[in-house]
């Protein structure tokens, strides 16, 4: 049987490297791009414009037109063959009218379907609420795992969850993907998935502590046995969700591509951490408690 616990220093090193990449991405973005994340209008405030063209249109062509108004860096997404949504900084009514006229002159009949404006105050409040949601989820996880198992199990699970969310956020920042409100939903989903996978292993550890109580097995040996017994389930689960998310990523369209990419990062990292981080951390905590 593979020694998951005995090789933990290698997994800790790999996670340390991924966290270094995460902090590098945050630092680089702050110094060069002016912010850790590429926040969309949900968080920074701005205007969402939805257009319907009379013929198929490319994002590149629309962006070239927006460059005339210094809006070339806007987030432009296709929501249909002839539909385009533009997320930009505040677009005042006068500028909006000029933009519509310009697009009609260039591409023919254009219909403005929707205009939605988010103020900077609302965007800042949404960022705060997103952070609060993550903190409350962490607190609920500590309480749940502590009651179901013991506090040291909850601490190990929490360390792994922050490991997962930090690295997922870091990869998103590294690729400079657009971060909107669904990003928070994706992180909460990842936390739920990672916790579910972790609880399965912890349940088996608790069962095996009773099974091997009289067989003089160390805690590390019992954890290794438990991981091996749940490995097939963990692999099957992550393959199922990853295949589903890949379908969303490639066939779901531009509107949900960033959301699907965050989920893909998080599910893979969550599956890795539940095996190679959670259980070794728990073993270290138990060993430290035994020594004291």
Short mmCIF file of C-alpha atoms in Angstrom, two decimals:
data_model
loop_
_atom_site.label_atom_id
_atom_site.label_comp_id
_atom_site.label_asym_id
_atom_site.label_seq_id
_atom_site.Cartn_x
_atom_site.Cartn_y
_atom_site.Cartn_z
CA UNK A 1 0.00 0.00 0.00
CA UNK A 2 1.24 3.47 -0.85
CA UNK A 3 2.47 5.39 2.19
CA UNK A 4 0.45 8.61 1.97
CA UNK A 5 1.52 9.78 5.42
CA UNK A 6 5.19 8.84 5.13
CA UNK A 7 5.54 10.89 1.94
CA UNK A 8 3.69 13.92 3.26
CA UNK A 9 6.73 16.21 3.08
CA UNK A 10 6.58 15.92 -0.71
CA UNK A 11 2.90 16.89 -0.78
CA UNK A 12 3.54 19.74 1.64
CA UNK A 13 6.33 20.93 -0.68
CA UNK A 14 4.03 20.77 -3.71
CA UNK A 15 1.34 22.73 -1.88
CA UNK A 16 3.96 25.22 -0.70
CA UNK A 17 5.02 25.74 -4.32
CA UNK A 18 1.41 26.30 -5.43
CA UNK A 19 0.91 28.79 -2.59
CA UNK A 20 4.10 30.62 -3.65
CA UNK A 21 2.64 30.89 -7.17
CA UNK A 22 -0.58 32.19 -5.61
CA UNK A 23 1.14 34.93 -3.62
CA UNK A 24 3.32 35.80 -6.62
CA UNK A 25 0.18 36.25 -8.72
CA UNK A 26 -1.41 38.48 -6.08
CA UNK A 27 1.76 40.55 -5.67
CA UNK A 28 2.39 40.90 -9.41
CA UNK A 29 -1.20 41.96 -10.08
CA UNK A 30 -1.14 44.51 -7.27
CA UNK A 31 2.11 46.10 -8.47
CA UNK A 32 1.58 45.92 -12.23
CA UNK A 33 -2.18 45.84 -12.77
CA UNK A 34 -3.35 47.80 -9.74
CA UNK A 35 -5.38 45.03 -8.06
CA UNK A 36 -5.06 41.42 -6.94
CA UNK A 37 -8.01 40.32 -9.13
CA UNK A 38 -9.52 41.38 -12.41
CA UNK A 39 -12.78 42.41 -10.75
CA UNK A 40 -15.78 42.88 -13.03
CA UNK A 41 -18.53 45.43 -12.66
CA UNK A 42 -20.28 43.31 -10.01
CA UNK A 43 -17.51 44.35 -7.62
CA UNK A 44 -16.17 47.61 -9.03
CA UNK A 45 -19.31 49.17 -10.44
CA UNK A 46 -20.05 49.88 -14.09
CA UNK A 47 -22.56 49.27 -16.85
CA UNK A 48 -23.80 46.12 -18.54
CA UNK A 49 -25.07 46.59 -22.10
CA UNK A 50 -26.76 43.79 -24.03
CA UNK A 51 -27.05 44.14 -27.82
CA UNK A 52 -28.74 42.06 -30.51
CA UNK A 53 -27.33 42.38 -34.01
CA UNK A 54 -29.08 41.53 -37.24
CA UNK A 55 -26.18 39.31 -38.32
CA UNK A 56 -23.52 37.14 -36.62
CA UNK A 57 -20.86 39.32 -35.02
CA UNK A 58 -17.37 38.69 -33.63
CA UNK A 59 -16.08 39.91 -30.29
CA UNK A 60 -12.94 41.24 -32.00
CA UNK A 61 -14.94 43.51 -34.32
CA UNK A 62 -16.98 44.91 -31.42
CA UNK A 63 -13.83 45.53 -29.39
CA UNK A 64 -12.28 47.47 -32.25
CA UNK A 65 -15.29 49.79 -32.24
CA UNK A 66 -15.16 50.21 -28.46
CA UNK A 67 -11.52 51.33 -28.70
CA UNK A 68 -12.80 54.62 -30.13
CA UNK A 69 -14.42 55.35 -26.76
CA UNK A 70 -11.53 54.01 -24.63
CA UNK A 71 -13.66 50.98 -23.76
CA UNK A 72 -11.47 48.42 -25.49
CA UNK A 73 -10.56 46.72 -22.20
CA UNK A 74 -14.21 46.02 -21.41
CA UNK A 75 -15.44 42.46 -20.88
CA UNK A 76 -17.23 41.40 -24.06
CA UNK A 77 -19.11 38.10 -24.21
CA UNK A 78 -21.33 36.38 -26.74
CA UNK A 79 -24.63 35.15 -25.32
CA UNK A 80 -25.94 33.94 -28.66
CA UNK A 81 -25.04 33.91 -32.35
CA UNK A 82 -26.15 37.52 -32.76
CA UNK A 83 -26.14 38.70 -29.13
CA UNK A 84 -23.28 40.51 -27.40
CA UNK A 85 -23.00 41.69 -23.80
CA UNK A 86 -20.54 44.42 -22.83
CA UNK A 87 -19.43 45.05 -19.25
CA UNK A 88 -17.65 48.37 -19.03
CA UNK A 89 -16.92 51.25 -16.69
CA UNK A 90 -19.77 53.73 -16.28
CA UNK A 91 -21.28 54.42 -19.70
CA UNK A 92 -23.28 57.64 -19.47
CA UNK A 93 -26.48 58.01 -21.56
CA UNK A 94 -24.82 60.36 -24.10
CA UNK A 95 -21.95 57.94 -24.67
CA UNK A 96 -24.39 55.05 -24.82
CA UNK A 97 -26.38 56.76 -27.60
CA UNK A 98 -23.22 57.46 -29.60
CA UNK A 99 -22.15 53.84 -29.17
CA UNK A 100 -25.47 52.51 -30.47
CA UNK A 101 -25.34 54.82 -33.52
CA UNK A 102 -21.74 53.82 -34.23
CA UNK A 103 -22.53 50.09 -34.01
CA UNK A 104 -25.53 50.54 -36.35
CA UNK A 105 -23.39 52.37 -38.89
CA UNK A 106 -20.76 49.64 -38.74
CA UNK A 107 -22.81 46.44 -38.45
CA UNK A 108 -26.33 47.28 -39.58
CA UNK A 109 -29.46 46.94 -37.44
CA UNK A 110 -28.62 46.81 -33.71
CA UNK A 111 -31.07 46.55 -30.83
CA UNK A 112 -30.13 47.57 -27.29
CA UNK A 113 -31.81 44.86 -25.20
CA UNK A 114 -30.76 45.75 -21.66
CA UNK A 115 -28.89 48.36 -19.66
CA UNK A 116 -27.90 47.52 -16.10
CA UNK A 117 -25.81 49.84 -13.91
CA UNK A 118 -23.97 48.88 -10.71
CA UNK A 119 -22.62 51.66 -8.51
CA UNK A 120 -19.17 51.44 -6.89
CA UNK A 121 -20.74 51.44 -3.42
CA UNK A 122 -22.85 48.43 -4.29
CA UNK A 123 -19.80 46.69 -5.76
CA UNK A 124 -17.77 47.27 -2.58
CA UNK A 125 -20.67 45.98 -0.49
CA UNK A 126 -20.84 42.86 -2.64
CA UNK A 127 -17.13 42.21 -2.10
CA UNK A 128 -17.58 42.52 1.65
CA UNK A 129 -20.61 40.23 1.62
CA UNK A 130 -18.67 37.65 -0.40
CA UNK A 131 -15.83 37.66 2.12
CA UNK A 132 -18.33 37.43 4.96
CA UNK A 133 -20.00 34.43 3.28
CA UNK A 134 -16.65 32.61 3.11
CA UNK A 135 -15.89 33.36 6.76
CA UNK A 136 -19.34 32.21 7.90
CA UNK A 137 -18.95 29.02 5.86
CA UNK A 138 -15.61 28.39 7.58
CA UNK A 139 -17.18 28.87 11.01
CA UNK A 140 -20.04 26.48 10.18
CA UNK A 141 -17.52 23.90 8.98
CA UNK A 142 -15.54 24.13 12.24
CA UNK A 143 -18.70 23.64 14.29
CA UNK A 144 -19.99 20.77 12.11
CA UNK A 145 -16.73 18.79 12.02
CA UNK A 146 -16.06 19.40 15.72
CA UNK A 147 -19.45 17.97 16.68
CA UNK A 148 -19.23 15.08 14.23
CA UNK A 149 -15.62 14.19 15.03
CA UNK A 150 -13.24 16.26 17.20
CA UNK A 151 -11.79 19.74 17.04
CA UNK A 152 -8.47 18.52 15.60
CA UNK A 153 -10.39 17.00 12.68
CA UNK A 154 -12.10 20.36 12.15
CA UNK A 155 -8.76 22.19 12.23
CA UNK A 156 -7.26 19.83 9.64
CA UNK A 157 -10.33 20.24 7.40
CA UNK A 158 -10.21 24.03 7.71
CA UNK A 159 -6.51 24.18 6.81
CA UNK A 160 -7.22 22.14 3.68
CA UNK A 161 -10.23 24.30 2.74
CA UNK A 162 -8.21 27.50 2.95
CA UNK A 163 -5.47 25.72 1.00
CA UNK A 164 -8.02 24.92 -1.74
CA UNK A 165 -9.64 28.35 -1.93
CA UNK A 166 -6.32 30.22 -1.83
CA UNK A 167 -4.75 28.20 -4.63
CA UNK A 168 -7.92 28.35 -6.73
CA UNK A 169 -8.08 32.13 -6.26
CA UNK A 170 -4.36 32.37 -7.04
CA UNK A 171 -4.68 30.49 -10.33
CA UNK A 172 -7.61 32.73 -11.27
CA UNK A 173 -5.52 35.81 -10.48
CA UNK A 174 -2.50 34.39 -12.34
CA UNK A 175 -4.54 33.94 -15.51
CA UNK A 176 -6.16 37.35 -14.94
CA UNK A 177 -9.62 35.92 -15.46
CA UNK A 178 -12.64 38.12 -14.98
CA UNK A 179 -14.00 37.88 -11.43
CA UNK A 180 -17.72 38.48 -11.00
CA UNK A 181 -20.28 37.53 -8.31
CA UNK A 182 -20.39 33.85 -9.48
CA UNK A 183 -16.75 33.58 -8.36
CA UNK A 184 -17.92 33.62 -4.72
CA UNK A 185 -20.51 30.96 -5.51
CA UNK A 186 -17.79 28.85 -7.14
CA UNK A 187 -15.53 29.11 -4.06
CA UNK A 188 -18.39 28.09 -1.76
CA UNK A 189 -19.17 25.14 -4.05
CA UNK A 190 -15.52 24.08 -3.94
CA UNK A 191 -15.52 24.26 -0.14
CA UNK A 192 -18.61 22.06 -0.02
CA UNK A 193 -17.12 19.49 -2.42
CA UNK A 194 -13.78 19.37 -0.59
CA UNK A 195 -15.52 19.01 2.77
CA UNK A 196 -17.69 16.16 1.47
CA UNK A 197 -14.63 14.27 0.21
CA UNK A 198 -12.81 14.90 3.49
CA UNK A 199 -15.69 13.66 5.65
CA UNK A 200 -15.73 10.34 3.77
CA UNK A 201 -12.06 9.75 4.67
CA UNK A 202 -12.51 10.94 8.24
CA UNK A 203 -15.49 8.61 8.67
CA UNK A 204 -13.40 5.67 7.53
CA UNK A 205 -10.57 6.70 9.87
CA UNK A 206 -13.00 6.72 12.79
CA UNK A 207 -14.37 3.29 11.83
CA UNK A 208 -10.90 1.81 11.43
CA UNK A 209 -9.79 3.17 14.81
CA UNK A 210 -12.36 0.78 16.30
CA UNK A 211 -11.56 -2.09 13.92
CA UNK A 212 -7.81 -1.95 14.61
CA UNK A 213 -8.07 -0.97 18.29
CA UNK A 214 -6.59 -4.29 19.44
CA UNK A 215 -4.12 -4.78 16.57
CA UNK A 216 -1.50 -2.27 17.67
CA UNK A 217 -1.72 -0.13 14.56
CA UNK A 218 -0.39 3.41 14.73
CA UNK A 219 -2.67 6.29 13.85
CA UNK A 220 -0.62 6.94 10.70
CA UNK A 221 -1.05 3.32 9.58
CA UNK A 222 -4.80 3.51 10.17
CA UNK A 223 -5.03 6.72 8.14
CA UNK A 224 -3.07 5.09 5.30
CA UNK A 225 -5.46 2.13 5.31
CA UNK A 226 -8.48 4.46 5.36
CA UNK A 227 -7.22 6.52 2.41
CA UNK A 228 -6.56 3.35 0.43
CA UNK A 229 -10.06 2.04 1.14
CA UNK A 230 -11.72 5.29 -0.02
CA UNK A 231 -9.36 6.03 -2.92
CA UNK A 232 -11.60 4.49 -5.61
CA UNK A 233 -14.57 6.53 -4.38
CA UNK A 234 -12.51 9.75 -4.36
CA UNK A 235 -11.18 9.20 -7.88
CA UNK A 236 -14.60 8.29 -9.30
CA UNK A 237 -16.18 11.35 -7.70
CA UNK A 238 -13.60 13.82 -8.98
CA UNK A 239 -13.64 12.31 -12.48
CA UNK A 240 -17.43 12.63 -12.61
CA UNK A 241 -17.49 16.28 -11.55
CA UNK A 242 -14.46 17.21 -13.67
CA UNK A 243 -16.03 15.73 -16.82
CA UNK A 244 -19.22 17.67 -16.10
CA UNK A 245 -17.32 20.92 -15.58
CA UNK A 246 -15.28 20.34 -18.75
CA UNK A 247 -18.54 20.11 -20.67
CA UNK A 248 -19.58 23.46 -19.17
CA UNK A 249 -16.18 24.94 -19.97
CA UNK A 250 -16.15 23.96 -23.64
CA UNK A 251 -19.84 23.93 -24.53
CA UNK A 252 -21.48 26.23 -21.99
CA UNK A 253 -20.66 29.48 -23.77
CA UNK A 254 -18.74 32.60 -22.81
CA UNK A 255 -21.17 33.63 -20.07
CA UNK A 256 -20.22 30.77 -17.73
CA UNK A 257 -16.68 29.97 -18.93
CA UNK A 258 -14.90 31.81 -16.11
CA UNK A 259 -17.23 30.20 -13.53
CA UNK A 260 -16.55 26.73 -14.98
CA UNK A 261 -12.79 27.33 -15.01
CA UNK A 262 -12.78 28.25 -11.30
CA UNK A 263 -14.80 25.10 -10.52
CA UNK A 264 -12.35 22.99 -12.53
CA UNK A 265 -9.36 24.35 -10.60
CA UNK A 266 -11.14 23.93 -7.27
CA UNK A 267 -12.44 20.39 -7.77
CA UNK A 268 -9.03 19.06 -8.82
CA UNK A 269 -7.24 20.83 -5.96
CA UNK A 270 -9.96 19.78 -3.50
CA UNK A 271 -9.62 16.11 -4.48
CA UNK A 272 -5.84 16.38 -4.09
CA UNK A 273 -6.01 18.08 -0.71
CA UNK A 274 -8.55 15.68 0.81
CA UNK A 275 -6.07 12.84 0.24
CA UNK A 276 -2.62 14.41 0.47
CA UNK A 277 -3.14 17.39 2.79
CA UNK A 278 -6.15 16.79 5.08
CA UNK A 279 -5.14 13.39 6.37
CA UNK A 280 -1.41 14.14 6.82
CA UNK A 281 -2.27 17.35 8.69
CA UNK A 282 -4.66 15.40 10.92
CA UNK A 283 -1.95 12.82 11.58
CA UNK A 284 0.51 15.57 12.53
CA UNK A 285 -2.03 17.12 14.92
CA UNK A 286 -2.73 13.76 16.57
CA UNK A 287 1.01 13.04 16.89
CA UNK A 288 1.59 16.45 18.47
CA UNK A 289 -1.29 15.89 20.90
CA UNK A 290 0.08 12.44 21.82
CA UNK A 291 3.54 13.87 22.59
CA UNK A 292 2.12 16.58 24.84
#
